[in-house]
Short mmCIF file of C-alpha atoms in Angstrom, two decimals:
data_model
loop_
_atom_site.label_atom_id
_atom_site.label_comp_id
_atom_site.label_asym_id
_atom_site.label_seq_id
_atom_site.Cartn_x
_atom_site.Cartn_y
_atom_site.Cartn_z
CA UNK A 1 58.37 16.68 8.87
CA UNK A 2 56.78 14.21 6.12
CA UNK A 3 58.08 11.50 8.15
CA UNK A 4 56.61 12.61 11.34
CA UNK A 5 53.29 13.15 9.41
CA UNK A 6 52.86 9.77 7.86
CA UNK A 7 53.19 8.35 11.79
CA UNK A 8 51.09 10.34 12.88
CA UNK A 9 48.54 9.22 9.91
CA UNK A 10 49.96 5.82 10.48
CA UNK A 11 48.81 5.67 14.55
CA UNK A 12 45.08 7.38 13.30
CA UNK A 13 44.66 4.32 11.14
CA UNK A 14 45.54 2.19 13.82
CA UNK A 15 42.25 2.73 15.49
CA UNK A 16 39.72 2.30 12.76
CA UNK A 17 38.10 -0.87 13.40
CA UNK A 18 38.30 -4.21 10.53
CA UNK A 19 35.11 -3.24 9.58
CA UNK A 20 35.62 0.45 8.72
CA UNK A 21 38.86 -0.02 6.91
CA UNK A 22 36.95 -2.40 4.73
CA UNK A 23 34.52 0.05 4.29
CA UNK A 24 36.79 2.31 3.44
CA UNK A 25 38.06 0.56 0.51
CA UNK A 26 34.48 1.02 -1.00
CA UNK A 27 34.62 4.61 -1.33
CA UNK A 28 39.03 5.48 -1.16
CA UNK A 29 40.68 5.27 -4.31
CA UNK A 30 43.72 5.75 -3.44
CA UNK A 31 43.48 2.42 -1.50
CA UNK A 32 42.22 0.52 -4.70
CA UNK A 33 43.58 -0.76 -7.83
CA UNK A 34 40.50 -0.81 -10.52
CA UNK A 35 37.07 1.10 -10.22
CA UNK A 36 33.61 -0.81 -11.35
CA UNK A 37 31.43 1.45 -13.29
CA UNK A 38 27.42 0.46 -13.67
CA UNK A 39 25.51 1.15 -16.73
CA UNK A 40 23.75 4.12 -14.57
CA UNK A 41 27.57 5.81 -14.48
CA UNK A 42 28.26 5.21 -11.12
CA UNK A 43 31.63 3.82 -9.97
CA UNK A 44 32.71 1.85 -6.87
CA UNK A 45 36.32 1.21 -6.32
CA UNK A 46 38.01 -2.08 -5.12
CA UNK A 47 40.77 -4.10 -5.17
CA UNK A 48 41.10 -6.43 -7.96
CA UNK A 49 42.88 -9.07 -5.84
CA UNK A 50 40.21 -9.07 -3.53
CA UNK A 51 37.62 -9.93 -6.14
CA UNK A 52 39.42 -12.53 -7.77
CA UNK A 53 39.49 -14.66 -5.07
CA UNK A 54 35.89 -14.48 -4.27
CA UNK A 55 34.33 -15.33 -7.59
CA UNK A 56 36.29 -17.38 -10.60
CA UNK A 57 34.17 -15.06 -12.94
CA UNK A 58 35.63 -12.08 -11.55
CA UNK A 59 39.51 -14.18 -11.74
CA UNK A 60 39.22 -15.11 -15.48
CA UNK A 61 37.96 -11.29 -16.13
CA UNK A 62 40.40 -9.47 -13.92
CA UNK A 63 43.53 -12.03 -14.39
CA UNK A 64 42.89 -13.74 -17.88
CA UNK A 65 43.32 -12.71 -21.23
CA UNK A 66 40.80 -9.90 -21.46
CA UNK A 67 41.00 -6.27 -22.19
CA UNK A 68 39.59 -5.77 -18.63
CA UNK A 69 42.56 -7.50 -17.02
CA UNK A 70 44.60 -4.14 -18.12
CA UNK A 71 41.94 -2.01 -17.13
CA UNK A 72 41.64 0.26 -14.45
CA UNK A 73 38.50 0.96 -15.29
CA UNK A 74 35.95 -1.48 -15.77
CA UNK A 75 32.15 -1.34 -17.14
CA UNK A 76 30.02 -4.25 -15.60
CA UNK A 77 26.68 -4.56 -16.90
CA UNK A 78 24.74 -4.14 -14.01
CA UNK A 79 23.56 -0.13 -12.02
CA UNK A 80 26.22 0.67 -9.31
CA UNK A 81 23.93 0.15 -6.27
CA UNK A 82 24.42 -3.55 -7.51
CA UNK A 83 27.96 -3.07 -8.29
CA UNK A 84 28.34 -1.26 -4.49
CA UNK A 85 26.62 -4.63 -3.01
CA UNK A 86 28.68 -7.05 -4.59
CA UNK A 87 32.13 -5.52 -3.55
CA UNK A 88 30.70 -4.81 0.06
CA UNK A 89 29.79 -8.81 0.05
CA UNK A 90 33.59 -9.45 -1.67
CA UNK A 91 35.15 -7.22 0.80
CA UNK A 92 33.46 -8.87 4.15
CA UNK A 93 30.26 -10.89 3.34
CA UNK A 94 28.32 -7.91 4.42
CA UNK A 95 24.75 -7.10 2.89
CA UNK A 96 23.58 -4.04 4.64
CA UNK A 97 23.56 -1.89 1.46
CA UNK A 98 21.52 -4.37 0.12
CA UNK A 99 18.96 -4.13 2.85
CA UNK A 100 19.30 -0.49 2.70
CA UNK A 101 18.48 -0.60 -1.05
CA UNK A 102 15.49 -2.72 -0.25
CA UNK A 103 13.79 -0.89 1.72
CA UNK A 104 13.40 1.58 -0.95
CA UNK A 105 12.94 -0.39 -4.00
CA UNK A 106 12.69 -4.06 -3.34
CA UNK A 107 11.83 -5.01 -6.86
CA UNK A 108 15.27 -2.90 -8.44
CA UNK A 109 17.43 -4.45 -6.06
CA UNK A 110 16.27 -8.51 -5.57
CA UNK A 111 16.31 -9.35 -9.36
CA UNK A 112 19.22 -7.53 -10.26
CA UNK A 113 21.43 -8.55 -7.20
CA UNK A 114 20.21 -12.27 -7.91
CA UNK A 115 21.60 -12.52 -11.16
CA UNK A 116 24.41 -10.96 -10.43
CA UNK A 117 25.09 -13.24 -7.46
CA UNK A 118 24.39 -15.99 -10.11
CA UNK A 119 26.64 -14.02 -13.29
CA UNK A 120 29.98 -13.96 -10.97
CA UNK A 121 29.09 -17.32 -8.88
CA UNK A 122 28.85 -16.26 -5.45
CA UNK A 123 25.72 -18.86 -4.21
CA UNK A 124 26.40 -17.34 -0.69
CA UNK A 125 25.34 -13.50 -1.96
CA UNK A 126 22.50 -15.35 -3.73
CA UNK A 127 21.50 -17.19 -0.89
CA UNK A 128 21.47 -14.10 1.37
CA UNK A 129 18.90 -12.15 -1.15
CA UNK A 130 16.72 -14.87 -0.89
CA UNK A 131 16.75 -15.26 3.29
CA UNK A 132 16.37 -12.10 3.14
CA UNK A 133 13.96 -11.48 0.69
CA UNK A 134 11.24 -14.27 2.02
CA UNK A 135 11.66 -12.73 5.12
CA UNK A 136 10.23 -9.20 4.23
CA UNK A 137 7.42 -11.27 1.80
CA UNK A 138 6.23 -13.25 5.57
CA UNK A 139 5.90 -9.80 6.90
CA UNK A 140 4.52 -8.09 4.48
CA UNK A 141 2.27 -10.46 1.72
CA UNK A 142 1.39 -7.74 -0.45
CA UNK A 143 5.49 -7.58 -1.06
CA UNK A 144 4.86 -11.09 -2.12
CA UNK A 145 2.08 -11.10 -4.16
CA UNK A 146 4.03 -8.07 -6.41
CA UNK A 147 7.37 -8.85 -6.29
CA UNK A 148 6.00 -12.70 -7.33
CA UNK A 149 4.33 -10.97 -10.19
CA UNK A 150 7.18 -9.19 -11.52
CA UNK A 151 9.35 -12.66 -11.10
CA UNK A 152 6.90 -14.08 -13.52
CA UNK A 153 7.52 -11.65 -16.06
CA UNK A 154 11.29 -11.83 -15.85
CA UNK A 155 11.80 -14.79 -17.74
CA UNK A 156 15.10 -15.63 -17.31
CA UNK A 157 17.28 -17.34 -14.24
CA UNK A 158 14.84 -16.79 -11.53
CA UNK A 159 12.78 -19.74 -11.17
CA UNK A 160 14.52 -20.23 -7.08
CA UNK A 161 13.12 -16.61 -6.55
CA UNK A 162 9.66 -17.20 -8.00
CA UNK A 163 9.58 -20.72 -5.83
CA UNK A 164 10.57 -18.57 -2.96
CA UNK A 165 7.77 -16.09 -3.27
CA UNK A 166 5.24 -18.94 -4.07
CA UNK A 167 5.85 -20.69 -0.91
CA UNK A 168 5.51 -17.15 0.48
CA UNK A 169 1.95 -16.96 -0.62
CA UNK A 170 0.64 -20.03 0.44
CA UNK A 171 1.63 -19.44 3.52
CA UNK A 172 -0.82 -17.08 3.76
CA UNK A 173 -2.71 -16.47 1.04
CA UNK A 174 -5.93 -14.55 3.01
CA UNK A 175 -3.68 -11.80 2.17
CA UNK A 176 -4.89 -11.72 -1.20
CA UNK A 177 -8.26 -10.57 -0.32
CA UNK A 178 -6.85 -7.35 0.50
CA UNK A 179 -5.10 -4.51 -1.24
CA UNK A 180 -4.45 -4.34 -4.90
CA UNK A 181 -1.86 -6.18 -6.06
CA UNK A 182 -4.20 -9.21 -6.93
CA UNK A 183 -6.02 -7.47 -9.89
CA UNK A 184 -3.47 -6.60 -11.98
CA UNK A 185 -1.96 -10.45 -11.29
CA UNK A 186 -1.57 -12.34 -14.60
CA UNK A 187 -3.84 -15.50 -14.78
CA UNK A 188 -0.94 -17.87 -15.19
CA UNK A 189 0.37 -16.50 -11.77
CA UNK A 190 -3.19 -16.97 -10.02
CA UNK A 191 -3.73 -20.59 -11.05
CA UNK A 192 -0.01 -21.46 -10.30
CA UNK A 193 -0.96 -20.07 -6.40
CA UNK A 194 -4.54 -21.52 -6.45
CA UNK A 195 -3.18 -25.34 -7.66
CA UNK A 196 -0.80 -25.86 -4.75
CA UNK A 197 -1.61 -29.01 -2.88
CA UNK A 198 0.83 -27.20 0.05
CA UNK A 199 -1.20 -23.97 0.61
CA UNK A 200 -2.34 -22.96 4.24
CA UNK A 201 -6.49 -22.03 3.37
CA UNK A 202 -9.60 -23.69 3.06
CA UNK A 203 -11.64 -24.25 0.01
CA UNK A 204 -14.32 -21.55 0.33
CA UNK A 205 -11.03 -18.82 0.87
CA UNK A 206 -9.28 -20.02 -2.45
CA UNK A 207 -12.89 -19.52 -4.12
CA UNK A 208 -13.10 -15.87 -2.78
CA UNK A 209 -9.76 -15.09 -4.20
CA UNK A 210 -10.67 -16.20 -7.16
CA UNK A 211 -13.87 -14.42 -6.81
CA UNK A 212 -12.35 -11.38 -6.18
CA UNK A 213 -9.98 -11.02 -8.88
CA UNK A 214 -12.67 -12.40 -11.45
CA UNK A 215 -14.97 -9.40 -10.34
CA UNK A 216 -12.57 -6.99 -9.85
CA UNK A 217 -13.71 -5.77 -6.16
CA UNK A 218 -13.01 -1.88 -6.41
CA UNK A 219 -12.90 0.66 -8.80
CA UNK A 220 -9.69 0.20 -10.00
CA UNK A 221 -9.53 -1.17 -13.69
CA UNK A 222 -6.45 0.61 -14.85
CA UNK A 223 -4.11 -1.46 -13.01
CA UNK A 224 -5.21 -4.47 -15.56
CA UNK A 225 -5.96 -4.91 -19.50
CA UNK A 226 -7.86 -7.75 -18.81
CA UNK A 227 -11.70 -6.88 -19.14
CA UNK A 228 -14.00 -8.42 -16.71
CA UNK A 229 -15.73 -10.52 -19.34
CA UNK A 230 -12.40 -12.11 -19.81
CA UNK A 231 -11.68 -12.28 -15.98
CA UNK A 232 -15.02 -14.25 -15.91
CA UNK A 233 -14.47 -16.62 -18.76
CA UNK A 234 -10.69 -17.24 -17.05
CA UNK A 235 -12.36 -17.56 -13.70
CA UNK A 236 -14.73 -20.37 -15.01
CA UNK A 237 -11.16 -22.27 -16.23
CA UNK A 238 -9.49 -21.61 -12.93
CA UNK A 239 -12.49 -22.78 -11.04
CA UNK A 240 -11.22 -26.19 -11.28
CA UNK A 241 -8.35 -25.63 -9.25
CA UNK A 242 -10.90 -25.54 -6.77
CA UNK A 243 -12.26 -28.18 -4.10
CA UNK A 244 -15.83 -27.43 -4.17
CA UNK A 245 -16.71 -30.46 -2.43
CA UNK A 246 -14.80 -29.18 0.09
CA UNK A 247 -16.89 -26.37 0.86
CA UNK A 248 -20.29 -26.52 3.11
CA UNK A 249 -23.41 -26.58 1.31
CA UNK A 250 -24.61 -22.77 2.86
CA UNK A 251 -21.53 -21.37 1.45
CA UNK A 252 -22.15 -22.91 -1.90
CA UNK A 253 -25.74 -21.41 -1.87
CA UNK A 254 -24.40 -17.73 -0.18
CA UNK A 255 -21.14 -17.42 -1.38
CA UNK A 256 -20.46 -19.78 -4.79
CA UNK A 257 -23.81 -19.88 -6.73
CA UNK A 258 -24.27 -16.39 -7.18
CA UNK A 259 -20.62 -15.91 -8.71
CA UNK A 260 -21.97 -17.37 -11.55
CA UNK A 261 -18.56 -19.17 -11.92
CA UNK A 262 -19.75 -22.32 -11.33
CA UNK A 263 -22.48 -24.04 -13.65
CA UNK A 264 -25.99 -25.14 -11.76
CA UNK A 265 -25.59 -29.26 -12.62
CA UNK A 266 -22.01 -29.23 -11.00
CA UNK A 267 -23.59 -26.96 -8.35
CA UNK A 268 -26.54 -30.05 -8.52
CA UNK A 269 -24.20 -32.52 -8.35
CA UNK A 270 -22.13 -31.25 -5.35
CA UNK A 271 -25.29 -30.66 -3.18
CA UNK A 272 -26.56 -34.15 -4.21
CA UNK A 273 -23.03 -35.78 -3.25
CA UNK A 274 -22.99 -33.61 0.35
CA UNK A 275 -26.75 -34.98 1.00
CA UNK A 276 -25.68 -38.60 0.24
CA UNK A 277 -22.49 -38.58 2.67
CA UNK A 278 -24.84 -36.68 5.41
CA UNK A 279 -27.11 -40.06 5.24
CA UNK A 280 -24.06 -41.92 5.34
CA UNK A 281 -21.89 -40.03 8.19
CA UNK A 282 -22.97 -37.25 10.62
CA UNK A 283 -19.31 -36.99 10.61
CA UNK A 284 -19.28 -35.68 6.94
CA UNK A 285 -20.43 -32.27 7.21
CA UNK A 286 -18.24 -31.29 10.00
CA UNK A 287 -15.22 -32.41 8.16
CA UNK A 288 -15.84 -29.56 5.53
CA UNK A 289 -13.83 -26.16 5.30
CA UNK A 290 -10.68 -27.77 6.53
CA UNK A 291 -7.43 -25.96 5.31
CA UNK A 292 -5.88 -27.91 2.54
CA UNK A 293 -2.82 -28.27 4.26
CA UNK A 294 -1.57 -28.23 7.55
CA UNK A 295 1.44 -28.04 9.23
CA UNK A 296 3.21 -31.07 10.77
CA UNK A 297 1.82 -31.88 14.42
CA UNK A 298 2.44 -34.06 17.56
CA UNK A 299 -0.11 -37.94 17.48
CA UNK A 300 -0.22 -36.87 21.07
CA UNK A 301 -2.34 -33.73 21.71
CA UNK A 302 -0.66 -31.14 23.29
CA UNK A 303 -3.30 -30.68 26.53
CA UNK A 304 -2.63 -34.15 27.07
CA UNK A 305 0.64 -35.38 29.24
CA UNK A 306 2.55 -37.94 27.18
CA UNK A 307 3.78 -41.01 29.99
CA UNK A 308 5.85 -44.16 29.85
CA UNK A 309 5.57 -44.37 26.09
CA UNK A 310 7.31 -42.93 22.64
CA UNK A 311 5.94 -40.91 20.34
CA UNK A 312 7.07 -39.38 17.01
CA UNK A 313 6.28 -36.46 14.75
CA UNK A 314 3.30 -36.93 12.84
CA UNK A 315 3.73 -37.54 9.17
CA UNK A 316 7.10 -36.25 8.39
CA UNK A 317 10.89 -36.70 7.52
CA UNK A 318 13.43 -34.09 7.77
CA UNK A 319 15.92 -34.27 5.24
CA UNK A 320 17.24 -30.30 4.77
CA UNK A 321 16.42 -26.80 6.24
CA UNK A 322 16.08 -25.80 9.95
CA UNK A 323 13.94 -27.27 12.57
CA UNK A 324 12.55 -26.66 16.13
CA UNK A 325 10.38 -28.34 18.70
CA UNK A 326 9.65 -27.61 22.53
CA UNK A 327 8.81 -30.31 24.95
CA UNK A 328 7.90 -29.66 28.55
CA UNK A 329 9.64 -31.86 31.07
CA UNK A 330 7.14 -33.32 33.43
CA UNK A 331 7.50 -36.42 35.89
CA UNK A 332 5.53 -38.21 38.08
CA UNK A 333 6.30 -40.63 41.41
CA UNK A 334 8.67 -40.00 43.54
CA UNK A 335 11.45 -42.13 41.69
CA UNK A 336 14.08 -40.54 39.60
CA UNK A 337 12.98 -40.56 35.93
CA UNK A 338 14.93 -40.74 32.70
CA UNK A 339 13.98 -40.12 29.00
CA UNK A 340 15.63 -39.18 25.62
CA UNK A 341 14.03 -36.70 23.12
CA UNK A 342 15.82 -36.07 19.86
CA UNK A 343 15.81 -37.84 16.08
CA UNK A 344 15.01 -40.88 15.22
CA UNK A 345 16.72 -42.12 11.91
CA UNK A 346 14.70 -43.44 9.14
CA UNK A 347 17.31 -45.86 8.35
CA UNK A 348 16.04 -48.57 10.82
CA UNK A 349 18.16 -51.38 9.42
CA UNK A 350 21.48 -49.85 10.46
CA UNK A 351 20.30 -49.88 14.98
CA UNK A 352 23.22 -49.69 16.03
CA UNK A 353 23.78 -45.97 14.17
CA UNK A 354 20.17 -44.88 14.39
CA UNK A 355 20.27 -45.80 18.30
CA UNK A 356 23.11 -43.40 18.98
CA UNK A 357 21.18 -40.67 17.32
CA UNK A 358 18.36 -41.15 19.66
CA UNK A 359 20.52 -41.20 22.72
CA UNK A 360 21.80 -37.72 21.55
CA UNK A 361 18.30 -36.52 23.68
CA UNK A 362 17.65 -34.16 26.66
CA UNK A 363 17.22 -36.40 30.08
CA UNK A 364 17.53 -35.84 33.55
CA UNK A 365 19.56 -38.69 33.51
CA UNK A 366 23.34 -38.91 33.93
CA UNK A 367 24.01 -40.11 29.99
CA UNK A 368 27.37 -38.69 29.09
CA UNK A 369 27.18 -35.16 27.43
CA UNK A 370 23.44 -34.94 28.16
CA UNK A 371 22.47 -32.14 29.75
CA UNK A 372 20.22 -32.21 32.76
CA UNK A 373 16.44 -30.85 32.17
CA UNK A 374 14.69 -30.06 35.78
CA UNK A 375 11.22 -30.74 36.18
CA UNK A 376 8.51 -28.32 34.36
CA UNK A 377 11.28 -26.75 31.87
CA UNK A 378 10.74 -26.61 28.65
CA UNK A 379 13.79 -28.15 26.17
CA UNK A 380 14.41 -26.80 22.43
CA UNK A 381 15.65 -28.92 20.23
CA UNK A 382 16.84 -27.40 16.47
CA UNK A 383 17.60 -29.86 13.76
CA UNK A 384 19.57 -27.90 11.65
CA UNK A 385 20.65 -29.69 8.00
CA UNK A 386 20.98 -26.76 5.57
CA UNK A 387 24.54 -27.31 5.89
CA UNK A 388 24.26 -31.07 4.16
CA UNK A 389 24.84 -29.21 0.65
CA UNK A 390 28.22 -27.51 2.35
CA UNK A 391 29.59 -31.25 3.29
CA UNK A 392 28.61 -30.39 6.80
CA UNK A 393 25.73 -33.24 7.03
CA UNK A 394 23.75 -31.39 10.10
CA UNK A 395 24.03 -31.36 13.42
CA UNK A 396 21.27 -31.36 16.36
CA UNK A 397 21.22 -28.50 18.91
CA UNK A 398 19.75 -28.77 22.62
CA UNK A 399 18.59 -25.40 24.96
CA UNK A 400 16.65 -25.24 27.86
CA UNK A 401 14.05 -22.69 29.71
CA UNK A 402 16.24 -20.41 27.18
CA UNK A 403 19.80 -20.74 27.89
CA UNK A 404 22.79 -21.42 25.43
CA UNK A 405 22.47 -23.46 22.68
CA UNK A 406 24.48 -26.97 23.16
CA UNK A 407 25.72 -28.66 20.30
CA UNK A 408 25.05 -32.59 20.32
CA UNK A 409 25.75 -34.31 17.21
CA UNK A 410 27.56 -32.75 14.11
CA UNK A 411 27.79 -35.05 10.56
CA UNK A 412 24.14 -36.24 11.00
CA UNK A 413 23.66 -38.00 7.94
CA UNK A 414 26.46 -39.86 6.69
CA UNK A 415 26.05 -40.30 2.34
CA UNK A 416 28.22 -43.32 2.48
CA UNK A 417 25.78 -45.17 4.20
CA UNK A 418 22.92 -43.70 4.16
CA UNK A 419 23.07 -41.81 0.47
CA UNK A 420 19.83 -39.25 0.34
CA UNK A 421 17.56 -41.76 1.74
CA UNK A 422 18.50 -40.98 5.16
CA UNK A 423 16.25 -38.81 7.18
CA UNK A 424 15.37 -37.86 10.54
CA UNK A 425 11.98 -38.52 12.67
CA UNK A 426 11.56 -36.16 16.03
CA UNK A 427 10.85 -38.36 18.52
CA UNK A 428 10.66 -39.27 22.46
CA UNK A 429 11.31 -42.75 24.23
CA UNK A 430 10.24 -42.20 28.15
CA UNK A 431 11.26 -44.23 30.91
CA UNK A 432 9.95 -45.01 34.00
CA UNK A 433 8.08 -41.98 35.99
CA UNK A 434 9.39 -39.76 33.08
CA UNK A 435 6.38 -37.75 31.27
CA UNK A 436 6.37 -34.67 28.78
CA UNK A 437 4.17 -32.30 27.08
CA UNK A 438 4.64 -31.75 23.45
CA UNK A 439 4.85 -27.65 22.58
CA UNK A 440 5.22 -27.00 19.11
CA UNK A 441 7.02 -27.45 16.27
CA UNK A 442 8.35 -25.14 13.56
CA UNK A 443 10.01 -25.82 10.39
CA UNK A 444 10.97 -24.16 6.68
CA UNK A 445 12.86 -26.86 4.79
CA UNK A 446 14.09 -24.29 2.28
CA UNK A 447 13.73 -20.64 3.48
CA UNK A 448 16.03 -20.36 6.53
#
């Protein structure tokens, strides 16, 4: 009768999925051989086995000559919700209690999953906080401004996350005009933002946040300990962070005179300087309030129809992260055309292995492995090189009008020749009655 019932039990298991047995070792202890307990008392059970071959830390601990290798219980100095999301990423390289853990506290769970990603050296768990993290901080900027904050005031091993968060920002740092979170931010933290050479906002908006938390817009002063003389005599330091040169001469007189942050001879000496380049170029004043920075663009505009020529991207070399561009296939005449569209190496003395890079393009043409792009569809091309840190070296994607991703080239950059000089330039070489219209381009060399 035992017999029959352990077949029976036997044939039940045999439908659960992968996924839920591996589950099931998270929460069964009769399946496991040593229990993690967090400093909050709360235990998650796994197998020891399992954990030693994810992490070396976890191999010396669990295998070595420590007490805990003849433990079956073993206190790890981190709360169990981080203890749960490490064995879950052990057991399958699954996250989803982390994102369920986010969701309700984002600032208990990013630090202290970080560091312990980092403690037990698992860079792929670390990596996936981050993703993950700058992902919720580009949807929601007021996450970034607080959870950038509290980075700050951990001090130790966090300096990726607080890099993370600050390219968050200046992404889009209007945000800070609204909500809360920017009064109670330290000064160190607003100057670090307001100094970036990289941030996405023009003069006269970096002045306003500054402005704002200097004045402290709203009756809120409990959220900071900093008194609004000393937010003034800070602002007047911080003010030279800002490009006030940059800013048009009837926002200086609305908007920056009456902060009182700015003294009346530099005031005198910016209007003078505006009035002299006026005599000089009626070009000068439109130039003014122009974001700081930019993101990379096409020479060719994109209402224009690129023909019979080549044509890079403007400005920039891609040497890690992910990358996409669109082009529009166009042609004109009524004889068959032919172009390439892909990456131009940066190495130009080695042709002969930057030329086969550019052939790995989108044509109409019969090149071998090429896939054919009709008329009027629209080819993405993603330069993906976060892999280069893996061994991997990149590789160069092709869709188009939103079909299947090809693969083209794998082992993009070769460090033998190339070392970490080598680079990539999107480009376009089009032949006879071939013509295209450049779409876009989107890129986060870090974040991806």
């Amino acid at each position: 009768m035992q017999a029959q019932d352990e077949n029976e039990a036997a044939l039940d298991v045999s439908d659960i999925s992968l996924e839920t047995a591996q589950r099931t070792l998270l929460t069964d202890e009769t399946l496991s051989d040593v229990t993690l307990e967090g400093t909050d008392g709360m235990t998650v059970h796994t197998i020891r086995s399992v954990l030693a071959a994810r992490s070396r830390v976890f191999r010396t601990m669990l295998f070595g000559d420590f007490a805990e290798a003849n433990s079956s219980i073993i206190k790890i100095n981190y709360v169990g919700t981080v203890l749960r999301c490490l064995v879950e990423f052990c057991l399958n390289n699954d996250v989803s209690s982390f994102h369920e853990t986010f969701d309700e506290n984002p600032s208990d769970i990013v630090f202290a999953l970080a560091d312990a990603a980092r403690f037990f050296d698992l860079p792929l768990l670390k990596k996936k906080v981050l993703n993950h993290t700058f992902l919720r901080a580009n949807i929601d900027p007021q996450l970034a401004c607080s959870l950038f904050q509290e980075a700050k005031n951990k001090s130790e091993h966090n300096d990726d996350i607080q890099k993370m968060l600050l390219h968050s920002i200046r992404r889009n740092p209007r945000a800070l005009l609204e909500g809360v979170v920017l009064f109670s931010m330290k000064p160190s933290s607003l100057e670090e933002i307001l100094s970036g050479d990289t941030i996405q906002a023009d003069e006269l908006t970096l002045f306003s946040i500054l402005k704002r938390w200097v004045m402290l817009d709203g009756d809120i002063p409990e959220v900071s300990e900093v008194s609004t003389e000393t937010r003034k005599e800070i602002g007047t330091r911080l003010i030279r962070h800002i490009n006030l040169d940059q800013i048009a001469p009837s926002d200086l007189v609305k908007t920056v005179a009456p902060s009182g942050l700015v003294p009346e001879n530099k005031l005198m000496e910016i209007y003078t300087s505006h009035l002299l380049k006026a005599e000089e170029s009626d070009s000068h004043l439109g130039s003014l309030n122009k974001p700081r920075y930019t993101p990379y663009k096409w020479r060719q505009s994109q209402s224009d129809v690129c023909k019979n020529k080549s044509d890079t991207l403007e400005n920039v070399v891609l040497k890690s992260g992910i990358h996409e561009w669109s082009i529009r296939v166009l042609t004109h005449g009524n004889e068959p055309s032919n172009f390439t569209i892909g990456v131009q190496s940066t190495m130009r003395i080695l042709e002969r292995w930057r030329s086969y890079r550019v052939t790995g393009g989108v044509g109409n043409s019969n090149l071998r492995k090429t896939p054919k792009a009709p008329e009027d569809s629209v080819v993405k091309l993603t330069l993906d090189l976060t892999k280069r840190q893996h061994g991997l070296n990149g590789a160069l994607y092709v869709a188009i009008d939103d079909g299947p991703r090809k693969l083209m080239f794998t082992d993009m950059l070769d460090e033998d020749w190339h070392g970490e000089e080598e680079g990539f330039i999107p480009s376009v070489n089009l032949g006879k009655n071939a013509g295209c219209r450049f779409l876009g381009f989107a890129s986060d060399e870090t974040y991806v």
